[in-house]
Structure formats: C-alpha cells, structure tokens
Amino acid sequence: ENVFLPWISLHHPRKVAGIAMGLILGDVSKGEEPVVLTDILGSEDALGDMDFKIAGDADGLTAFQLDIKVEGITLPVMRTALESARVGLIHILGEMEKANPAPGGTMSKYAPQIRTLTVSKKYIGRVIGKGGEQIKSICEISKIDTIDISDDGVVVLSGGFGCDMDAAVAIVESLTVEPEIGKIYRGARVTKVLEFGAFVEVLPGIEGLCHVSELDVTRVNNPKDVVSEGDRIDVKLLETNERGQLKLSRREVLLDEGGEEVRAQVAAAKLAREDAREQRQGEIAADGQTEGG
C-alpha cells in the first residue's frame, strides 16, 4: 500500500508552505501509543524519534524529507503524520494569505506606464514630425513623458500618473494607418477652403481634396457656402492617384446615407437643370428666328 499517492501533487504554480512533524514513541510494553508532534522545535527534533519535513498545500504534497532514529515507522503513524501535516499547512497558508493576498489584477494608477509598438520604417518621419513637433504634440495631448523611436521602427512610450497612455498609442497608430479606398472617414477636419473645393484631413497629417462638385448632392457655386475651415464633415475616399493624392467626396456619403429625401433632392435638382437647359435652348431658338425675320 502506498500512502503517498492520494496526496502527491502535479506541477503547477501556486503558494505552498512547509512544516516539520515529529514523533515520540511510547513504551509498547506499557501500552503507550506513539505521539505525533506538529511543527516541532529544535529540542523536539533532538530528543524525538522522527523529523519529517513536508511541503505542500491543501491540494497535494510537493516535497518531503524524512529522518528517523528508530528501526521503522508503521503505516498508521505515517497516515497520522501526513494528515496532521495537511491540517497544519492549511493553517499556515491561511496566515500567509493574510500577509500576502492575491494580486488585485490591475496595476496601480500611480505606477509608471510603458507601452511598446512597432511601426513601418516609412512612417517614422510622420510620427516624429518636422523638428519633432508631432512627438511634442502627442506628449502635450496625452500628458505622457517621452516617446523614443529606433531606426527599425520600435516606438517606446512612457508616462507617469495621470497620463493617457491609450490616447497616445491611438495617435501613433493613426499616424501609421494607410487610407482605405471606399472607407468613410467620420468627423474629418476641413483644413482649407478654396474656390475649387476643400482640403480635408482624414487622418493625422493626411489630407485630401473634396472637389466642389463632390461637396453636396446639388450644384455648389461657392464651396464656402457649404463648409468653412475647422468644420468636421464625413467624407468617403474615392481614389488615390499615382502621386498619393486623395480624392474625397462628401456627396457620396450623403447619397449613401441620406435615403429617399436626398434622392428626391437630387432628382429635383436634375429636373431643374434640364428645365433651365430647355429654357435656354428655347430662348436661343427664338432669338434666331427674330434675327432671320
């Protein structure tokens, strides 16, 4: 019979404790029973008949070492020693838990924060900005302390209590995103309005042109009648030319999302243009007849 197997443990990380069990054998001729001692002292080790060191927890035994000064120990004595050790270890682990509770699962808000991410080498300059202005801007917005970028594109951000590390990471990631054709960019900022259209920043540092013909579903004579610098509008990226220039459209967004009302508005505008064209053609024909007469 193997008395150890029911309590032998497999390897997995957990807290364990240790305890030393002792033994005082009685005089069998006088009918004295063996006495198992828990958590023995040095004197009990020196004067006793056993030093049984056991490590483990309530789930199992992780290590043991046995010294005896007698010819042998019976299985009942061994069972008693192991069970007493198990009870003692559970008590010790309870006291350990009071002094060293489990981790809270979240880092203290006062702890320094460090985040590392990797960007493509072609975007290193965009993240740094002219004279480091982009890095300074990110630090000011997010309140982080430093941004270090290596030549291979590894970006290390660090900050202390009160910084918004997630915001800083989001800005860096947005600087390294490739514009997607067909994607709608919400709340894009109008940076400049000219007579032929408006320049709109769809991503940090990335602008495109929304031509006057793409500003609205109806004809626009003056772009400033529709947008102003600093406005936030939704635009769709229609295409990117060989020079990397972006063609944007607010009109397509309105058509996609405006429903029947916008489609009716477009139809009415088209009908008005056709009526105006027919009227002009009629006027020209009338003038020709007058001259001929």
Short mmCIF file of C-alpha atoms in Angstrom, two decimals:
data_model
loop_
_atom_site.label_atom_id
_atom_site.label_comp_id
_atom_site.label_asym_id
_atom_site.label_seq_id
_atom_site.Cartn_x
_atom_site.Cartn_y
_atom_site.Cartn_z
CA GLU A 1 0.00 0.00 0.00
CA ASN A 2 1.35 3.42 -0.98
CA VAL A 3 0.20 6.09 1.47
CA PHE A 4 1.71 8.98 -0.53
CA LEU A 5 -0.20 8.73 -3.81
CA PRO A 6 -3.53 10.25 -2.65
CA TRP A 7 -1.69 13.45 -1.74
CA ILE A 8 1.11 13.69 -4.33
CA SER A 9 0.68 16.82 -6.46
CA LEU A 10 1.35 17.58 -10.11
CA HIS A 11 3.43 20.63 -11.02
CA HIS A 12 1.53 23.91 -11.36
CA PRO A 13 2.21 27.39 -9.93
CA ARG A 14 0.71 28.04 -6.50
CA LYS A 15 1.63 29.01 -2.95
CA VAL A 16 3.00 26.24 -0.74
CA ALA A 17 4.10 26.07 2.88
CA GLY A 18 6.39 23.80 4.88
CA ILE A 19 6.05 22.11 8.24
CA ALA A 20 8.14 19.69 10.33
CA MET A 21 6.46 16.73 12.03
CA GLY A 22 7.97 14.90 14.99
CA LEU A 23 7.35 11.61 16.78
CA ILE A 24 7.68 10.31 20.33
CA LEU A 25 7.34 6.55 20.50
CA GLY A 26 5.72 5.20 23.65
CA ASP A 27 6.72 2.14 25.63
CA VAL A 28 4.86 -0.66 23.90
CA SER A 29 5.22 -2.90 26.95
CA LYS A 30 3.29 -0.35 28.95
CA GLY A 31 0.68 0.13 26.23
CA GLU A 32 1.76 3.67 25.41
CA GLU A 33 0.71 4.97 21.98
CA PRO A 34 3.05 6.90 19.67
CA VAL A 35 2.57 10.68 19.78
CA VAL A 36 2.88 12.68 16.54
CA LEU A 37 4.08 16.25 17.06
CA THR A 38 3.22 19.13 14.69
CA ASP A 39 5.67 21.98 13.96
CA ILE A 40 8.46 20.67 16.16
CA LEU A 41 11.15 22.75 17.81
CA GLY A 42 14.86 22.01 17.81
CA SER A 43 14.70 20.24 21.18
CA GLU A 44 11.82 18.04 20.00
CA ASP A 45 13.87 17.15 16.95
CA ALA A 46 16.92 16.30 19.01
CA LEU A 47 15.07 14.27 21.67
CA GLY A 48 12.33 12.82 19.41
CA ASP A 49 12.31 9.80 17.14
CA MET A 50 11.45 11.45 13.82
CA ASP A 51 11.98 14.62 11.80
CA PHE A 52 9.51 14.56 8.91
CA LYS A 53 9.69 17.75 6.80
CA ILE A 54 6.71 18.23 4.47
CA ALA A 55 5.94 20.94 1.89
CA GLY A 56 2.67 21.41 0.04
CA ASP A 57 -0.84 22.78 0.36
CA ALA A 58 -4.42 21.56 0.66
CA ASP A 59 -4.25 20.06 -2.83
CA GLY A 60 -1.14 17.98 -2.51
CA LEU A 61 2.38 17.22 -1.38
CA THR A 62 5.18 18.92 -3.28
CA ALA A 63 8.27 17.75 -1.35
CA PHE A 64 9.22 15.78 1.78
CA GLN A 65 12.30 14.61 3.67
CA LEU A 66 12.27 12.05 6.47
CA ASP A 67 14.84 11.36 9.22
CA ILE A 68 14.11 8.66 11.76
CA LYS A 69 16.03 7.38 14.78
CA VAL A 70 14.15 4.10 15.11
CA GLU A 71 14.10 0.97 13.03
CA GLY A 72 10.87 1.86 11.25
CA ILE A 73 7.50 3.62 11.34
CA THR A 74 4.16 1.94 10.94
CA LEU A 75 1.67 2.93 8.27
CA PRO A 76 -0.90 4.19 10.81
CA VAL A 77 1.75 6.54 12.27
CA MET A 78 2.66 7.76 8.76
CA ARG A 79 -1.01 8.38 7.92
CA THR A 80 -1.46 10.34 11.15
CA ALA A 81 1.66 12.42 10.43
CA LEU A 82 0.56 13.22 6.88
CA GLU A 83 -2.97 14.19 7.90
CA SER A 84 -1.69 16.38 10.76
CA ALA A 85 0.76 18.00 8.32
CA ARG A 86 -2.06 18.72 5.86
CA VAL A 87 -4.12 20.46 8.55
CA GLY A 88 -1.06 22.43 9.70
CA LEU A 89 -0.16 23.51 6.15
CA ILE A 90 -3.67 24.79 5.51
CA HIS A 91 -3.45 26.91 8.68
CA ILE A 92 -0.02 28.28 7.70
CA LEU A 93 -1.22 29.10 4.18
CA GLY A 94 -4.17 30.98 5.65
CA GLU A 95 -1.82 33.15 7.68
CA MET A 96 0.38 33.66 4.60
CA GLU A 97 -2.64 34.80 2.61
CA LYS A 98 -3.43 37.47 5.20
CA ALA A 99 0.07 38.92 4.87
CA ASN A 100 0.37 38.39 1.11
CA PRO A 101 -3.05 38.50 -0.61
CA ALA A 102 -3.51 37.62 -4.26
CA PRO A 103 -2.70 40.35 -6.83
CA GLY A 104 -5.52 42.77 -7.49
CA GLY A 105 -5.45 42.03 -11.21
CA THR A 106 -4.84 45.66 -12.21
CA MET A 107 -1.80 47.86 -11.97
CA SER A 108 -1.84 50.74 -9.51
CA LYS A 109 -2.81 54.04 -11.08
CA TYR A 110 0.35 55.53 -9.58
CA ALA A 111 2.67 53.05 -11.34
CA PRO A 112 4.72 54.30 -14.31
CA GLN A 113 3.37 53.20 -17.68
CA ILE A 114 5.41 51.92 -20.60
CA ARG A 115 3.99 50.82 -23.94
CA THR A 116 5.89 49.47 -26.95
CA LEU A 117 4.69 49.14 -30.53
CA THR A 118 6.29 48.75 -33.94
CA VAL A 119 5.58 50.93 -36.98
CA SER A 120 6.71 50.68 -40.58
CA LYS A 121 10.02 52.45 -41.21
CA LYS A 122 8.37 54.67 -43.84
CA TYR A 123 6.19 56.23 -41.13
CA ILE A 124 8.96 57.07 -38.66
CA GLY A 125 9.24 60.62 -40.02
CA ARG A 126 5.48 61.12 -39.81
CA VAL A 127 5.42 60.04 -36.16
CA ILE A 128 8.33 62.35 -35.30
CA GLY A 129 7.07 65.31 -37.32
CA LYS A 130 9.00 68.33 -38.52
CA GLY A 131 11.55 69.19 -35.85
CA GLY A 132 9.85 66.72 -33.52
CA GLU A 133 6.62 68.75 -33.46
CA GLN A 134 4.41 65.65 -33.79
CA ILE A 135 6.04 63.97 -30.78
CA LYS A 136 5.66 67.18 -28.77
CA SER A 137 2.02 67.39 -29.76
CA ILE A 138 1.33 63.80 -28.69
CA CYS A 139 3.03 64.39 -25.32
CA GLU A 140 1.03 67.57 -24.74
CA ILE A 141 -2.30 65.96 -25.63
CA SER A 142 -1.82 62.72 -23.67
CA LYS A 143 0.42 64.04 -20.85
CA ILE A 144 2.95 61.23 -21.37
CA ASP A 145 6.63 61.98 -20.70
CA THR A 146 8.66 60.57 -23.58
CA ILE A 147 8.42 58.90 -26.99
CA ASP A 148 11.54 57.14 -28.29
CA ILE A 149 11.72 55.73 -31.83
CA SER A 150 14.51 53.44 -33.05
CA ASP A 151 15.71 53.18 -36.64
CA ASP A 152 13.88 49.87 -37.06
CA GLY A 153 10.51 51.39 -36.13
CA VAL A 154 10.18 50.35 -32.48
CA VAL A 155 8.28 53.06 -30.60
CA VAL A 156 8.55 53.20 -26.80
CA LEU A 157 6.13 55.47 -24.92
CA SER A 158 6.47 56.19 -21.20
CA GLY A 159 4.47 58.24 -18.75
CA GLY A 160 3.58 58.65 -15.12
CA PHE A 161 0.46 59.11 -13.02
CA GLY A 162 -2.31 61.00 -14.78
CA CYS A 163 -1.20 60.39 -18.36
CA ASP A 164 -3.50 58.97 -21.02
CA MET A 165 -1.33 56.22 -22.48
CA ASP A 166 -4.17 54.76 -24.55
CA ALA A 167 -4.72 58.11 -26.25
CA ALA A 168 -1.00 58.41 -27.07
CA VAL A 169 -0.93 54.92 -28.59
CA ALA A 170 -4.07 55.66 -30.59
CA ILE A 171 -2.48 58.80 -32.07
CA VAL A 172 0.70 56.95 -33.05
CA GLU A 173 -1.34 54.16 -34.64
CA SER A 174 -3.48 56.67 -36.55
CA LEU A 175 -0.31 58.24 -37.97
CA THR A 176 0.71 54.91 -39.48
CA VAL A 177 -2.63 53.87 -41.00
CA GLU A 178 -2.93 53.64 -44.78
CA PRO A 179 -6.05 55.42 -46.13
CA GLU A 180 -8.59 52.88 -47.45
CA ILE A 181 -10.42 53.45 -50.72
CA GLY A 182 -14.18 53.27 -50.20
CA LYS A 183 -13.95 53.97 -46.46
CA ILE A 184 -15.96 56.78 -44.89
CA TYR A 185 -13.94 58.99 -42.55
CA ARG A 186 -16.16 60.46 -39.86
CA GLY A 187 -15.59 63.91 -38.43
CA ALA A 188 -12.73 64.73 -40.79
CA ARG A 189 -11.47 68.28 -40.31
CA VAL A 190 -11.65 70.88 -43.08
CA THR A 191 -8.20 72.49 -43.19
CA LYS A 192 -8.58 74.88 -46.14
CA VAL A 193 -11.38 76.11 -48.42
CA LEU A 194 -10.56 77.28 -51.94
CA GLU A 195 -12.68 78.20 -54.96
CA PHE A 196 -12.35 74.72 -56.44
CA GLY A 197 -13.06 72.72 -53.28
CA ALA A 198 -11.93 71.97 -49.74
CA PHE A 199 -8.92 70.17 -48.30
CA VAL A 200 -9.92 67.72 -45.59
CA GLU A 201 -7.70 65.90 -43.06
CA VAL A 202 -8.95 62.30 -42.90
CA LEU A 203 -6.07 61.02 -40.72
CA PRO A 204 -3.46 62.91 -38.71
CA GLY A 205 -1.19 64.56 -41.24
CA ILE A 206 -3.05 63.07 -44.23
CA GLU A 207 -5.22 65.41 -46.33
CA GLY A 208 -7.24 65.00 -49.48
CA LEU A 209 -9.24 67.24 -51.80
CA CYS A 210 -13.01 67.26 -51.79
CA HIS A 211 -13.74 68.97 -55.14
CA VAL A 212 -16.55 71.50 -55.30
CA SER A 213 -18.55 69.00 -57.35
CA GLU A 214 -18.26 66.46 -54.50
CA LEU A 215 -19.26 68.75 -51.64
CA ASP A 216 -23.03 68.34 -51.91
CA VAL A 217 -25.72 66.43 -53.77
CA THR A 218 -26.76 69.60 -55.58
CA ARG A 219 -24.70 72.09 -57.52
CA VAL A 220 -22.37 74.22 -55.40
CA ASN A 221 -21.20 77.55 -56.79
CA ASN A 222 -19.05 78.57 -53.86
CA PRO A 223 -17.51 75.94 -51.51
CA LYS A 224 -17.68 78.44 -48.64
CA ASP A 225 -21.46 78.24 -48.83
CA VAL A 226 -21.17 74.62 -47.67
CA VAL A 227 -18.08 74.33 -45.43
CA SER A 228 -15.68 76.53 -43.51
CA GLU A 229 -12.19 75.92 -42.14
CA GLY A 230 -12.35 73.91 -38.94
CA ASP A 231 -15.65 72.22 -39.80
CA ARG A 232 -15.98 68.48 -39.18
CA ILE A 233 -17.54 66.55 -42.06
CA ASP A 234 -17.93 62.95 -43.20
CA VAL A 235 -16.16 62.09 -46.45
CA LYS A 236 -15.55 58.95 -48.49
CA LEU A 237 -12.18 58.21 -50.09
CA LEU A 238 -12.91 57.63 -53.78
CA GLU A 239 -9.40 57.04 -55.10
CA THR A 240 -5.69 57.69 -54.67
CA ASN A 241 -3.64 58.74 -57.69
CA GLU A 242 -0.08 57.75 -58.54
CA ARG A 243 1.25 60.74 -56.60
CA GLY A 244 -0.57 59.65 -53.45
CA GLN A 245 -3.16 62.44 -53.64
CA LEU A 246 -6.56 61.59 -52.18
CA LYS A 247 -9.87 62.27 -53.91
CA LEU A 248 -12.65 62.69 -51.34
CA SER A 249 -16.39 63.04 -51.60
CA ARG A 250 -18.98 64.35 -49.16
CA ARG A 251 -21.62 63.92 -51.86
CA GLU A 252 -21.21 60.12 -51.91
CA VAL A 253 -21.72 59.92 -48.15
CA LEU A 254 -24.91 61.95 -48.39
CA LEU A 255 -26.17 59.76 -51.22
CA ASP A 256 -25.30 56.56 -49.36
CA GLU A 257 -26.90 57.59 -46.09
CA GLY A 258 -29.46 60.26 -46.97
CA GLY A 259 -32.23 57.92 -48.07
CA GLU A 260 -35.27 58.95 -50.08
CA GLU A 261 -35.09 62.58 -49.05
CA VAL A 262 -31.65 63.10 -50.55
CA ARG A 263 -32.50 61.10 -53.68
CA ALA A 264 -35.58 63.25 -54.15
CA GLN A 265 -33.44 66.36 -53.71
CA VAL A 266 -31.01 65.12 -56.36
CA ALA A 267 -33.85 64.27 -58.75
CA ALA A 268 -35.40 67.71 -58.27
CA ALA A 269 -32.07 69.41 -58.90
CA LYS A 270 -31.54 67.35 -62.06
CA LEU A 271 -35.03 68.23 -63.29
CA ALA A 272 -34.39 71.92 -62.59
CA ARG A 273 -31.19 71.81 -64.62
CA GLU A 274 -32.96 70.15 -67.53
CA ASP A 275 -35.75 72.75 -67.41
CA ALA A 276 -33.18 75.54 -67.34
CA ARG A 277 -31.33 73.97 -70.29
CA GLU A 278 -34.55 73.66 -72.33
CA GLN A 279 -35.44 77.22 -71.50
CA ARG A 280 -32.06 78.48 -72.69
CA GLN A 281 -32.35 76.45 -75.85
CA GLY A 282 -35.83 77.90 -76.46
CA GLU A 283 -34.54 81.42 -75.93
CA ILE A 284 -31.70 80.84 -78.38
CA ALA A 285 -34.07 79.45 -80.97
CA ALA A 286 -36.41 82.42 -80.51
CA ASP A 287 -33.56 84.88 -80.93
CA GLY A 288 -32.51 83.11 -84.15
CA GLN A 289 -35.97 83.35 -85.62
CA THR A 290 -36.17 87.05 -84.74
CA GLU A 291 -32.89 87.78 -86.46
CA GLY A 292 -33.87 85.76 -89.52
CA GLY A 293 -37.20 87.56 -89.82
#
